mmCIF file of C-alpha atoms in Angstrom:
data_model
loop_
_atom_site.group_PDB
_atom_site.id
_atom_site.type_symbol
_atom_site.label_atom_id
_atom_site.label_comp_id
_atom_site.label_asym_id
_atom_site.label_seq_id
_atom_site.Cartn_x
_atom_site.Cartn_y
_atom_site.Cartn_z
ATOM 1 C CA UNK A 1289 -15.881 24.913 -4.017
ATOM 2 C CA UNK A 1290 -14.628 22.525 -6.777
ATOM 3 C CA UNK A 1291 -11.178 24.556 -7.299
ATOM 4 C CA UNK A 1292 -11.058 24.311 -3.497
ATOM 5 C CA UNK A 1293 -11.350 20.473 -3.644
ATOM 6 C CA UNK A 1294 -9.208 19.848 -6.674
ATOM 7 C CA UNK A 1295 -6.272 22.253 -5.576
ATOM 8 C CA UNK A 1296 -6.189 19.360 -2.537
ATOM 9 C CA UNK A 1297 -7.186 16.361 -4.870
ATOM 10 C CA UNK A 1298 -3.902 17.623 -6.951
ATOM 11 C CA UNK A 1299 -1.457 17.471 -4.603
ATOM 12 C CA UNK A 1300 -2.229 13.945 -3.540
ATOM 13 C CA UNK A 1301 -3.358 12.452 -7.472
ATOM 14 C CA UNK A 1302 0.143 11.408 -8.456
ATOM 15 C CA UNK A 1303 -0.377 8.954 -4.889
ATOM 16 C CA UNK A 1304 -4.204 8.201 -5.689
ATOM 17 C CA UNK A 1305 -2.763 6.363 -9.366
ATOM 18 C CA UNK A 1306 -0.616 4.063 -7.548
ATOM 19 C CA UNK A 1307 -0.819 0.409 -6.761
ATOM 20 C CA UNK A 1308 0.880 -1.357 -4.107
ATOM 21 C CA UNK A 1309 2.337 -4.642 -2.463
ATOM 22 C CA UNK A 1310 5.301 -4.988 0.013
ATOM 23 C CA UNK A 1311 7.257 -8.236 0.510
ATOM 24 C CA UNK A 1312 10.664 -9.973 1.132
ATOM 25 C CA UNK A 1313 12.798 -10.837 -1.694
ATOM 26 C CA UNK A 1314 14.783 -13.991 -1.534
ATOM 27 C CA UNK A 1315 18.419 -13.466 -1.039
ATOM 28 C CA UNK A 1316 19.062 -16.608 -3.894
ATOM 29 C CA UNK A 1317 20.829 -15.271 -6.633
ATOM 30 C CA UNK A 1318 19.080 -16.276 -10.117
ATOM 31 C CA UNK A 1319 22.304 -17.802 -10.999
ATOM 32 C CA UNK A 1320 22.943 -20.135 -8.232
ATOM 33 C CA UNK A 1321 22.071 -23.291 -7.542
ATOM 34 C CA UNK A 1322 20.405 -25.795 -9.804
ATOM 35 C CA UNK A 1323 18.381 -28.837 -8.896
ATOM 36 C CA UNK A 1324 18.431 -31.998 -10.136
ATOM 37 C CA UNK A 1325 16.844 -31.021 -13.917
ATOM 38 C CA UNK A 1326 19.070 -28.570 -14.384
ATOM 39 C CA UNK A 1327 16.625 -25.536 -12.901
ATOM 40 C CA UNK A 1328 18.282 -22.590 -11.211
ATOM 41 C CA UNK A 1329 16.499 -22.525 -7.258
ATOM 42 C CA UNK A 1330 14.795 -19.802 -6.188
ATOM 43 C CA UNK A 1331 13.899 -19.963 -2.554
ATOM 44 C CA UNK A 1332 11.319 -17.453 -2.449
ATOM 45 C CA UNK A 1333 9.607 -14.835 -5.335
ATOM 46 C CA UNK A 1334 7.711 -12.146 -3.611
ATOM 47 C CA UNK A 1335 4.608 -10.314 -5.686
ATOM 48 C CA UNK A 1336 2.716 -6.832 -4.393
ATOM 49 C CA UNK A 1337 -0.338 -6.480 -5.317
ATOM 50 C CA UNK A 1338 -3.016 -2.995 -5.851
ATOM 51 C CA UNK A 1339 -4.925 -2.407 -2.640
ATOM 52 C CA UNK A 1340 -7.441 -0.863 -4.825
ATOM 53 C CA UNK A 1341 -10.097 -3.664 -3.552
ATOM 54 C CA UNK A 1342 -10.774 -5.743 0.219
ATOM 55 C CA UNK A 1343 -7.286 -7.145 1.013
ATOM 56 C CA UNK A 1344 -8.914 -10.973 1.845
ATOM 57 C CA UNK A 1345 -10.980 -10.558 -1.988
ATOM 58 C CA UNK A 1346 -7.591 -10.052 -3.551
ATOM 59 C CA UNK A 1347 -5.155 -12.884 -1.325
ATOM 60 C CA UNK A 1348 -8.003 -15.346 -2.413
ATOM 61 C CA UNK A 1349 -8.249 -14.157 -6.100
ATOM 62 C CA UNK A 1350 -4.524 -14.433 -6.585
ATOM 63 C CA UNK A 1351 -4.060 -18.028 -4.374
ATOM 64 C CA UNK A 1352 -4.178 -19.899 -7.480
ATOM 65 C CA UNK A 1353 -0.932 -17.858 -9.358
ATOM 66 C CA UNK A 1354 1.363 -19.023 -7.118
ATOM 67 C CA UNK A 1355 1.143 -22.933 -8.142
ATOM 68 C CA UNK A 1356 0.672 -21.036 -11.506
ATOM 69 C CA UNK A 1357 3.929 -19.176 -11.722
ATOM 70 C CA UNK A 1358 5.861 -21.784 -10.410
ATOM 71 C CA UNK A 1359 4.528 -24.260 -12.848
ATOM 72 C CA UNK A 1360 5.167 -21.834 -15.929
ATOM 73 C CA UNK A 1361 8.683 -20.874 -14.303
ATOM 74 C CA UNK A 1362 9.842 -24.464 -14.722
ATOM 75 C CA UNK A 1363 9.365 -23.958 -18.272
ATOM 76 C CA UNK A 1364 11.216 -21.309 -18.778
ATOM 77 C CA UNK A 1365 13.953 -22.888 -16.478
ATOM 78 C CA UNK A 1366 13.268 -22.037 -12.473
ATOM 79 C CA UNK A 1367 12.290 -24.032 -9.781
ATOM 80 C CA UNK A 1368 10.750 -21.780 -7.428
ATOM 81 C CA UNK A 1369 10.167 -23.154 -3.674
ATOM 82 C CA UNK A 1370 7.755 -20.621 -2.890
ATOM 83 C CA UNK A 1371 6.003 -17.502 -4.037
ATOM 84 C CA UNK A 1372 4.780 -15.056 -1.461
ATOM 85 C CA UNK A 1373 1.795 -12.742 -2.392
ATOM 86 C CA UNK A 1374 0.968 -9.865 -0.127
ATOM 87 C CA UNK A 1375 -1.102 -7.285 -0.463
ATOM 88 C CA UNK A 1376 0.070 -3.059 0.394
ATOM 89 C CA UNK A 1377 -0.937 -1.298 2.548
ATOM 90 C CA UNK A 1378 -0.796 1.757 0.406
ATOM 91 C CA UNK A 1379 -0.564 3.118 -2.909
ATOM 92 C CA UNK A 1380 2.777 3.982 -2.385
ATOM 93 C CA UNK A 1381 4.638 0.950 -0.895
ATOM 94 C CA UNK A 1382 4.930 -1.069 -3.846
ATOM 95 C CA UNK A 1383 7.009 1.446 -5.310
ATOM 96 C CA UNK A 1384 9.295 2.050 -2.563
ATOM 97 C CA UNK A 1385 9.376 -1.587 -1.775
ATOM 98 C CA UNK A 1386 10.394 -2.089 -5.751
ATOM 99 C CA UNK A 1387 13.083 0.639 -5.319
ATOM 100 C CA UNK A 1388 14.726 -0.573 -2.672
ATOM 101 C CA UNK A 1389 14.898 -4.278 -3.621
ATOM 102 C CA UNK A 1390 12.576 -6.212 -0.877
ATOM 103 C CA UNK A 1391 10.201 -6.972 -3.411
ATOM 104 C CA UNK A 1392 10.904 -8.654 -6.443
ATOM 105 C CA UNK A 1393 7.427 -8.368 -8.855
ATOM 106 C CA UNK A 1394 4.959 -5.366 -8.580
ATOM 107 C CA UNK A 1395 1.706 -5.688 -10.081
ATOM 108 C CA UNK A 1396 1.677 -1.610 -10.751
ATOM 109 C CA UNK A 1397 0.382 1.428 -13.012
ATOM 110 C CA UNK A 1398 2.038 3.544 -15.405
ATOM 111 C CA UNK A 1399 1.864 6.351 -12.627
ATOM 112 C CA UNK A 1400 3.912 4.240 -9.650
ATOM 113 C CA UNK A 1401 6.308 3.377 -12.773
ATOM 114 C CA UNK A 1402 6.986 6.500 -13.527
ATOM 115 C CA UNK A 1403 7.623 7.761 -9.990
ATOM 116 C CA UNK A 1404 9.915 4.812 -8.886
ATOM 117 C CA UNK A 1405 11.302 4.118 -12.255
ATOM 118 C CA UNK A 1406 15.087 4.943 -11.018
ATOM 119 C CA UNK A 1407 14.787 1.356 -8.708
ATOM 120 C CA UNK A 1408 12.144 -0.040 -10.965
ATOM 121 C CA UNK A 1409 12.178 -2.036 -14.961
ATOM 122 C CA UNK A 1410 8.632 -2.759 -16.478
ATOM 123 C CA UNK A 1411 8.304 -5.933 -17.970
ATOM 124 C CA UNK A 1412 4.627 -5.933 -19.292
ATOM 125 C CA UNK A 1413 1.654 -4.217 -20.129
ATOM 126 C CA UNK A 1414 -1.757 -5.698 -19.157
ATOM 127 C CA UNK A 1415 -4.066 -5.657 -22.510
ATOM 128 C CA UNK A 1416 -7.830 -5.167 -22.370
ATOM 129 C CA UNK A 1417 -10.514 -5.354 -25.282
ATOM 130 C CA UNK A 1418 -9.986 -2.782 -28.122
ATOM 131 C CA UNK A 1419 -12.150 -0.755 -30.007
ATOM 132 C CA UNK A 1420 -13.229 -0.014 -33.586
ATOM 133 C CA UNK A 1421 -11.758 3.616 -33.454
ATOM 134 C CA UNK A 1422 -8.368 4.256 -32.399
ATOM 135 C CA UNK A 1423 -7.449 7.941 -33.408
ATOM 136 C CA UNK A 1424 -6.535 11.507 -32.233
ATOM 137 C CA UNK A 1425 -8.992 13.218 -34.613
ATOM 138 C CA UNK A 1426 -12.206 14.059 -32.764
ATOM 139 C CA UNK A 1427 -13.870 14.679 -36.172
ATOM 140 C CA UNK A 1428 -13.133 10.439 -37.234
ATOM 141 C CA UNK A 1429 -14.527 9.132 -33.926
ATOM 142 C CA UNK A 1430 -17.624 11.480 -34.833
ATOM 143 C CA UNK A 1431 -17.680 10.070 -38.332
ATOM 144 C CA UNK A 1432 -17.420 6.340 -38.032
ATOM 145 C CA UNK A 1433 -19.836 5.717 -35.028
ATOM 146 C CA UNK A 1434 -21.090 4.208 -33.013
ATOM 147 C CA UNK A 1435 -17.857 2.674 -31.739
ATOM 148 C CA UNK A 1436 -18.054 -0.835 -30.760
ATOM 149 C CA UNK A 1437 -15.570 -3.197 -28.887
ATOM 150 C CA UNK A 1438 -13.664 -5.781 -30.664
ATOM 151 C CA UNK A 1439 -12.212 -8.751 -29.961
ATOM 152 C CA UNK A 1440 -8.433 -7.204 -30.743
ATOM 153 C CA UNK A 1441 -6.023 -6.794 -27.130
ATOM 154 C CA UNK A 1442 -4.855 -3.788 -26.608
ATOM 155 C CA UNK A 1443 -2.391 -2.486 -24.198
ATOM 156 C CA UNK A 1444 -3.391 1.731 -23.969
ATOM 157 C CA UNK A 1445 -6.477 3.421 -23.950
ATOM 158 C CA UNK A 1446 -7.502 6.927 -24.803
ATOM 159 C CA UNK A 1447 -9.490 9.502 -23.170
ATOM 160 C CA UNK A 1448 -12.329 10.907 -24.996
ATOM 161 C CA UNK A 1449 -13.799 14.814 -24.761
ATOM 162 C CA UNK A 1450 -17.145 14.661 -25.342
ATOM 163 C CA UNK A 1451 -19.950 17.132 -26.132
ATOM 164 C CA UNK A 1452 -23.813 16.703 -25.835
ATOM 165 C CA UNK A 1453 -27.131 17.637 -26.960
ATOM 166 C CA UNK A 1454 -27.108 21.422 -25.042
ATOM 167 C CA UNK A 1455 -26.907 24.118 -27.680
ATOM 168 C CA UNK A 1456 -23.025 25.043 -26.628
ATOM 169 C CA UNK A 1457 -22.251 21.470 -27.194
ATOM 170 C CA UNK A 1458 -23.926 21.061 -30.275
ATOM 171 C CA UNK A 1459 -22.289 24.174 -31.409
ATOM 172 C CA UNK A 1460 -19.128 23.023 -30.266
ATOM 173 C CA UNK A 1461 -19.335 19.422 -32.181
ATOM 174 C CA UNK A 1462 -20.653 21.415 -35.695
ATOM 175 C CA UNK A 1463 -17.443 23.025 -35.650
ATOM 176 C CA UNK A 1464 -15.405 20.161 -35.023
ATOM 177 C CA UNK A 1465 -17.363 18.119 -37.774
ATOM 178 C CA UNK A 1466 -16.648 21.133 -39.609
ATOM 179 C CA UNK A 1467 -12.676 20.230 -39.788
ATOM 180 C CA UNK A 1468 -12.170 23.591 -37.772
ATOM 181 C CA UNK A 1469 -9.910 23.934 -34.688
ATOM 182 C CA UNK A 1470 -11.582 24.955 -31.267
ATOM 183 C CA UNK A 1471 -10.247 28.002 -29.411
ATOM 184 C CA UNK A 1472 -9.900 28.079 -26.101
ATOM 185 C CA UNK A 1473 -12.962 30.777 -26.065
ATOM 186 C CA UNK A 1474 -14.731 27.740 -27.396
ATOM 187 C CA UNK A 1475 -13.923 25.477 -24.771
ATOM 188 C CA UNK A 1476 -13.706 28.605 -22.100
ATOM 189 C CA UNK A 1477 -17.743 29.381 -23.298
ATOM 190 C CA UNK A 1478 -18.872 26.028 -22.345
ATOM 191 C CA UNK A 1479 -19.931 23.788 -18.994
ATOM 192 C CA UNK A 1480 -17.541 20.850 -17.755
ATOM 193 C CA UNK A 1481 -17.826 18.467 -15.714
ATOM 194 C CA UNK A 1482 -14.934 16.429 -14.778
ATOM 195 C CA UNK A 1483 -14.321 13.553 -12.488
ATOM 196 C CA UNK A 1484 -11.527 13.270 -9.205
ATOM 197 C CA UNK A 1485 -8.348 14.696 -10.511
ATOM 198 C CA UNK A 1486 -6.567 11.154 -9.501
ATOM 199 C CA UNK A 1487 -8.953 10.247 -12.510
ATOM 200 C CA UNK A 1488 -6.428 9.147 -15.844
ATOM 201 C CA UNK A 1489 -9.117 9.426 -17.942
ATOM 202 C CA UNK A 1490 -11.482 12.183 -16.437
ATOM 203 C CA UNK A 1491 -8.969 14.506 -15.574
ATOM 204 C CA UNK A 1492 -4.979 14.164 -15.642
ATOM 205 C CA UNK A 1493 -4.338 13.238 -19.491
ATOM 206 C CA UNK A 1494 -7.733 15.687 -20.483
ATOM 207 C CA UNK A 1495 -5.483 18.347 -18.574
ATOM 208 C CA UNK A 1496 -2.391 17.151 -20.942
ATOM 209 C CA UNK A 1497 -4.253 17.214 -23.744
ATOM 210 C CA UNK A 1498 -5.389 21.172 -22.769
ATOM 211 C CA UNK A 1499 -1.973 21.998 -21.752
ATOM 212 C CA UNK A 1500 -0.596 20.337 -24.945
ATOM 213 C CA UNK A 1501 -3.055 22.210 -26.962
ATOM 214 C CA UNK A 1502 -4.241 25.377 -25.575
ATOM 215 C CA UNK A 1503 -0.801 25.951 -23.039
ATOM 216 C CA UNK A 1504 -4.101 25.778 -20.004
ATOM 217 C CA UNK A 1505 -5.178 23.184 -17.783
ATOM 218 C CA UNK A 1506 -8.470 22.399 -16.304
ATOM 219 C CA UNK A 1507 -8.114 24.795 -13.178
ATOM 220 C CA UNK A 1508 -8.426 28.136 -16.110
ATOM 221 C CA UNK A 1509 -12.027 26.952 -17.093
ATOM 222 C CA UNK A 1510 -14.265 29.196 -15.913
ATOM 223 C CA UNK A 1511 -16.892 27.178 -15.752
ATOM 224 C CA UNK A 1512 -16.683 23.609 -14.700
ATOM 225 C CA UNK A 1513 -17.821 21.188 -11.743
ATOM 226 C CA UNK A 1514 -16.725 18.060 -10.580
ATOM 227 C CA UNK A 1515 -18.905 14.294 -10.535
ATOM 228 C CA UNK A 1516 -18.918 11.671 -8.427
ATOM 229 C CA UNK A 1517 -19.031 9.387 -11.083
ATOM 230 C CA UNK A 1518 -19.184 8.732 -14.824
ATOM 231 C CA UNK A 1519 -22.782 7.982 -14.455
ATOM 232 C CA UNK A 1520 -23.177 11.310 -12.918
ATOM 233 C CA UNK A 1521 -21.298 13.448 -15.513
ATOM 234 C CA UNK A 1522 -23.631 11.279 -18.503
ATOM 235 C CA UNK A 1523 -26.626 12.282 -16.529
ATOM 236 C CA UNK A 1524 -25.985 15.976 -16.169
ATOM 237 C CA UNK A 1525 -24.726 15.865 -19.885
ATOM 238 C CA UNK A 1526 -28.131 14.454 -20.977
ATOM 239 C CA UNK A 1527 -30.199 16.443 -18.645
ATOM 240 C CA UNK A 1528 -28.304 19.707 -20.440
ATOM 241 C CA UNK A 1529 -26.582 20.921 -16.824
ATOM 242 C CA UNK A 1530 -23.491 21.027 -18.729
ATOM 243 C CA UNK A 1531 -21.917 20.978 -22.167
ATOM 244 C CA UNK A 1532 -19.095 18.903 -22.347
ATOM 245 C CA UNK A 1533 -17.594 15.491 -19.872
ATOM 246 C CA UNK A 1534 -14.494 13.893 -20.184
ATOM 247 C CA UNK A 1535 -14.076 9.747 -19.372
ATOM 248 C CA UNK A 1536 -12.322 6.726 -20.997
ATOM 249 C CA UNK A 1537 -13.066 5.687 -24.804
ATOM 250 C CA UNK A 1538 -16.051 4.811 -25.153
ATOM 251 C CA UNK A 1539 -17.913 5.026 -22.063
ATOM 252 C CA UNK A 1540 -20.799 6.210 -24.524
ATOM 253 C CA UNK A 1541 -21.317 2.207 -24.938
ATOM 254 C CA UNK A 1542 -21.870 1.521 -20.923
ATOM 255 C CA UNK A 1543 -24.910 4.475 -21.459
ATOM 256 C CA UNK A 1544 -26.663 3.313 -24.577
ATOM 257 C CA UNK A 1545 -29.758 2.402 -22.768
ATOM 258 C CA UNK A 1546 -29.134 4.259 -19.929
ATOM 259 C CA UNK A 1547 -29.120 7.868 -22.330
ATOM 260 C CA UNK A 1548 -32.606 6.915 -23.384
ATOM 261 C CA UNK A 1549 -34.552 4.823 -20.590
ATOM 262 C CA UNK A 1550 -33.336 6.387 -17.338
ATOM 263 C CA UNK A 1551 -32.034 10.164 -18.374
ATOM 264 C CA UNK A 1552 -34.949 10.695 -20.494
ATOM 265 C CA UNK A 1553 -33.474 11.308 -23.980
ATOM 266 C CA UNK A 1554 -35.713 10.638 -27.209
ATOM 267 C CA UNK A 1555 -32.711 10.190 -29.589
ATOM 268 C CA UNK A 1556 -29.747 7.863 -28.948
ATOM 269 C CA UNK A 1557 -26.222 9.464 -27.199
ATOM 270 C CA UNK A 1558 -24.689 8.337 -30.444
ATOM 271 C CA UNK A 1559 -27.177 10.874 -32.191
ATOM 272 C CA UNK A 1560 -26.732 13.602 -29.455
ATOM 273 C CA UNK A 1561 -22.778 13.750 -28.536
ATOM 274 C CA UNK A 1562 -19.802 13.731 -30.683
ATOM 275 C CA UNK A 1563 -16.256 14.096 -29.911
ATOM 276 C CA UNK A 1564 -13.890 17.141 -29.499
ATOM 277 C CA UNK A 1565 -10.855 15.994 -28.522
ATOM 278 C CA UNK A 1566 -8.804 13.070 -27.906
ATOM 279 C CA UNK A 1567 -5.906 12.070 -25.636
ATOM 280 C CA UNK A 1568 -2.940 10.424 -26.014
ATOM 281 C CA UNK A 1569 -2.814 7.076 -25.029
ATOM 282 C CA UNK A 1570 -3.224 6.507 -21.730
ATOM 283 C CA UNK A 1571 -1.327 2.693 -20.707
ATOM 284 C CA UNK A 1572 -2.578 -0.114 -19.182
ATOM 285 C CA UNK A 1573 -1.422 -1.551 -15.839
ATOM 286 C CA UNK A 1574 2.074 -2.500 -15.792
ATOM 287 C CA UNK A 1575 3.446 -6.003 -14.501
ATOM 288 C CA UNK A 1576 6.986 -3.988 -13.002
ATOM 289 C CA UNK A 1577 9.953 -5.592 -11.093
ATOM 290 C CA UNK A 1578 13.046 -4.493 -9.354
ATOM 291 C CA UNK A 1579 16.561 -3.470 -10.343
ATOM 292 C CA UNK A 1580 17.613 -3.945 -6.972
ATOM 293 C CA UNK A 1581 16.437 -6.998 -5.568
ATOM 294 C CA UNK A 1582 18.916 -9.930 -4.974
ATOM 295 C CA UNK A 1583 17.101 -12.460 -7.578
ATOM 296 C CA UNK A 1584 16.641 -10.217 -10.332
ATOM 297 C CA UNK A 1585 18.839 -10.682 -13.761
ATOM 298 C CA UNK A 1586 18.477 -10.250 -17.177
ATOM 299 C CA UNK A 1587 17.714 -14.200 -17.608
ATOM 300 C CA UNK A 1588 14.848 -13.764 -14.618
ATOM 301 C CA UNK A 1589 13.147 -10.726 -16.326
ATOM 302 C CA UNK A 1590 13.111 -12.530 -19.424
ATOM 303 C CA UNK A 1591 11.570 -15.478 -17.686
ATOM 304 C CA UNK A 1592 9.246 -13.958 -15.682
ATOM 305 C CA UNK A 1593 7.902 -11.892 -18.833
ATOM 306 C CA UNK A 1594 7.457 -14.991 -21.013
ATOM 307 C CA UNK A 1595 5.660 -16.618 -17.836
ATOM 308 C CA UNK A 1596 3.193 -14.227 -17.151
ATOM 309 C CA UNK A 1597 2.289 -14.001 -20.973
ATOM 310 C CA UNK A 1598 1.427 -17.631 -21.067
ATOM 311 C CA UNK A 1599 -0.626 -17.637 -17.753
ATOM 312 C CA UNK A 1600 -2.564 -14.646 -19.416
ATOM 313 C CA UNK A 1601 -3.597 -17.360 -21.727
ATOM 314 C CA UNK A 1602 -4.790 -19.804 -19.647
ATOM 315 C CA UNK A 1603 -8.778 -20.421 -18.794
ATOM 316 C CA UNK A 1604 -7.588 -20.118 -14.798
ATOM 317 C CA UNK A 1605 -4.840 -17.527 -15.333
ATOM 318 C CA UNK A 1606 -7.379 -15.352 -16.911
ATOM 319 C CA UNK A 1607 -9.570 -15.542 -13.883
ATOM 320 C CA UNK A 1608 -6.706 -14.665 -11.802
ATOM 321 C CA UNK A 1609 -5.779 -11.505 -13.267
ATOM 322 C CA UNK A 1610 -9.258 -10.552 -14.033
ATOM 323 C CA UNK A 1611 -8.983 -9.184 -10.127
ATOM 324 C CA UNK A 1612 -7.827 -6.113 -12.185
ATOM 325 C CA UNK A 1613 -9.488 -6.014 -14.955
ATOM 326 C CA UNK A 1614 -6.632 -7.441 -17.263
ATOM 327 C CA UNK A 1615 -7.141 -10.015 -19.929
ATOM 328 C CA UNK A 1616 -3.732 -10.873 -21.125
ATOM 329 C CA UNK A 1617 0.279 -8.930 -21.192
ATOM 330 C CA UNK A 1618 2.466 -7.775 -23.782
ATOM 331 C CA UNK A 1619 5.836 -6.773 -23.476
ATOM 332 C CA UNK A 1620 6.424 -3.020 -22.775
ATOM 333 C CA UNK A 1621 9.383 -0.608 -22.661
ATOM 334 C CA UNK A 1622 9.735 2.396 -20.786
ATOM 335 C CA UNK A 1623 9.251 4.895 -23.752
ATOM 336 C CA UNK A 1624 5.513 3.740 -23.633
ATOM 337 C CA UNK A 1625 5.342 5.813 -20.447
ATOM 338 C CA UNK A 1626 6.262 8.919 -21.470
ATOM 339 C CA UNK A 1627 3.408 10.683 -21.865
ATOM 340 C CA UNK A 1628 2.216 9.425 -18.460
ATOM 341 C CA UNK A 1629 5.652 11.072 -17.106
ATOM 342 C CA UNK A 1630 4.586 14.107 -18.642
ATOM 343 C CA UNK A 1631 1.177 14.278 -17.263
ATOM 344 C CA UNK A 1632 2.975 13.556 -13.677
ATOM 345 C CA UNK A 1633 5.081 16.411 -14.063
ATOM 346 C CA UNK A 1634 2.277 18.833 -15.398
ATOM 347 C CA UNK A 1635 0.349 17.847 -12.144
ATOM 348 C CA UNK A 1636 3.047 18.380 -9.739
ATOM 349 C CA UNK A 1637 3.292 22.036 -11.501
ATOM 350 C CA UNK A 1638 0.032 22.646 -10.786
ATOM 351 C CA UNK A 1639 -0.038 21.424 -7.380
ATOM 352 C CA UNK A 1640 3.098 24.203 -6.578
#
């Protein structure tokens, strides 16, 4: 049943990562006109935004950036008459509506990037709390917890593969601790569960890291169903139903209480689970625009980046982009992406 499932999940995942806006683009060139103070006009900036939440929740959220962005603009030398926020209709639109130039600013993730990079530059990467341990070696995120969050911004995350307190995953996590290399008989002898395969962390880049490692993907375990939920995997983990679940570093501290006063565990998850493996890193949100769109220059891109930066820092531009989760933006390139190209490409293999 869960091969059945994923074998449709795959074929639509690359879709399921997207997020989307549509719009008109103003037909002002960023080097026309100037007004009185010397700012180049912009008649209209149009912004796309994730339908990943209730269409009216996000329009009301986001009200406030358009005074916002045309404030900051000014700064950085653009008097904007007025910016139109809309909200997709699908996962898909921003990107097309980025490609083919009738949207000028796509608030978007690595995957839509990636797929509609030919009509599409990113500008910034949305940053989110870091944590104490940032490595690839399962064995160092065994030996320096409990992780805990810090107050440093940080523009990836990683996904972690994590054992528990069943015999097979203790066995497993000995080894690792052990400085030994799992085989895939090791990982082939033990229970998964996974989450929806349009899941970053609980499935796509965990299937990367296999393929990358082991030249297999998630589909050749032998053994492994999928959850509904984090919560669900962390339960079944605790309970001993299975031996290993994959989710975002380090979902272990949204369970600390959780392990011990609703699953029923004596010791602490730090105690009872330890890592063995680790993704690459898996990047934040992007803030994308596009290559085609009438406004959109070298000078604009470089505005709009510095703009959005500074509204990041701001009490109400905080609150804003909190909508999504994101607590700031730092400047990306498209090399960051790569790895989330690759993981497109694996899944679009599997899916054939």
């Amino acid at each position: 049943m869960f091969k059945k499932v994923l074998k449709v999940g795959l074929a639509s995942a690359a879709a399921m990562l997207l997020l989307a806006g549509c719009g008109n683009s103003s037909s002002n060139d960023s080097k026309g006109e100037k007004d009185a103070d010397g700012n180049i006009k912009l008649e209209k900036l149009t912004i796309g935004f994730v339908p990943s939440r209730d269409a009216d929740e996000i329009v009301t959220a986001t009200e406030p950036l358009k005074n916002l962005l045309k404030d900051q603009m000014k700064k950085e030398g653009y008097n904007i008459e007025n910016v139109d926020i809309s909200v997709g209709t699908s996962y898909e639109a921003v990107g097309e509506s980025l490609s083919s130039g009738t949207l000028d600013v796509g608030f978007i993730p690595g995957g839509t990037y990636v797929l509609y990079e030919d009509g599409t530059d990113v500008l910034l990467t949305a940053t989110r709390k870091g944590l104490s341990i940032d490595s690839d070696d399962a064995k160092v995120w065994n030996d320096e917890k409990p992780t805990k969050n810090t107050d440093e911004q940080v523009a990836y995350y990683r996904a972690l593969i994590i054992a528990g307190p069943s015999a097979k995953g203790q066995a497993l996590a000995k080894k690792v601790n052990a400085g030994e290399k799992l085989t895939w008989n090791d990982l082939n002898s033990a229970s998964w569960a996974m989450a929806n395969s349009s899941s970053s962390a609980g499935y796509i880049y965990p299937t990367l890291w296999m393929n990358k490692n082991y030249d297999k993907t998630l589909l050749d375990l032998k053994d492994a169903v999928q959850s509904d939920s984090y919560a669900s995997s962390f339960a079944r983990l605790a309970a001993g139903q299975i031996d290993v679940v994959m989710a975002y570093a380090d979902a272990r501290l949204d369970y600390v209480d959780t392990w011990t006063k609703e699953f029923g565990r004596k010791n602490d998850i730090w105690s009872e689970t330890n890592v063995i493996g680790v993704t690459d890193p898996i990047y934040n949100d992007t803030i994308s625009v596009s290559k085609n769109a009438p406004n959109m220059d070298a000078k604009l891109k470089k505005a709009l980046s510095k703009a959005f930066i500074e509204i990041g820092k701001t009490d109400e531009g905080k609150k804003v982009i909190s909508i999504y989760n994101h607590e700031g933006y730092k400047e990306a390139k498209a090399s960051d992406y790569e790895d989330e190209k690759k993981a497109q490409e694996l899944i679009k293999k599997i899916s054939e």
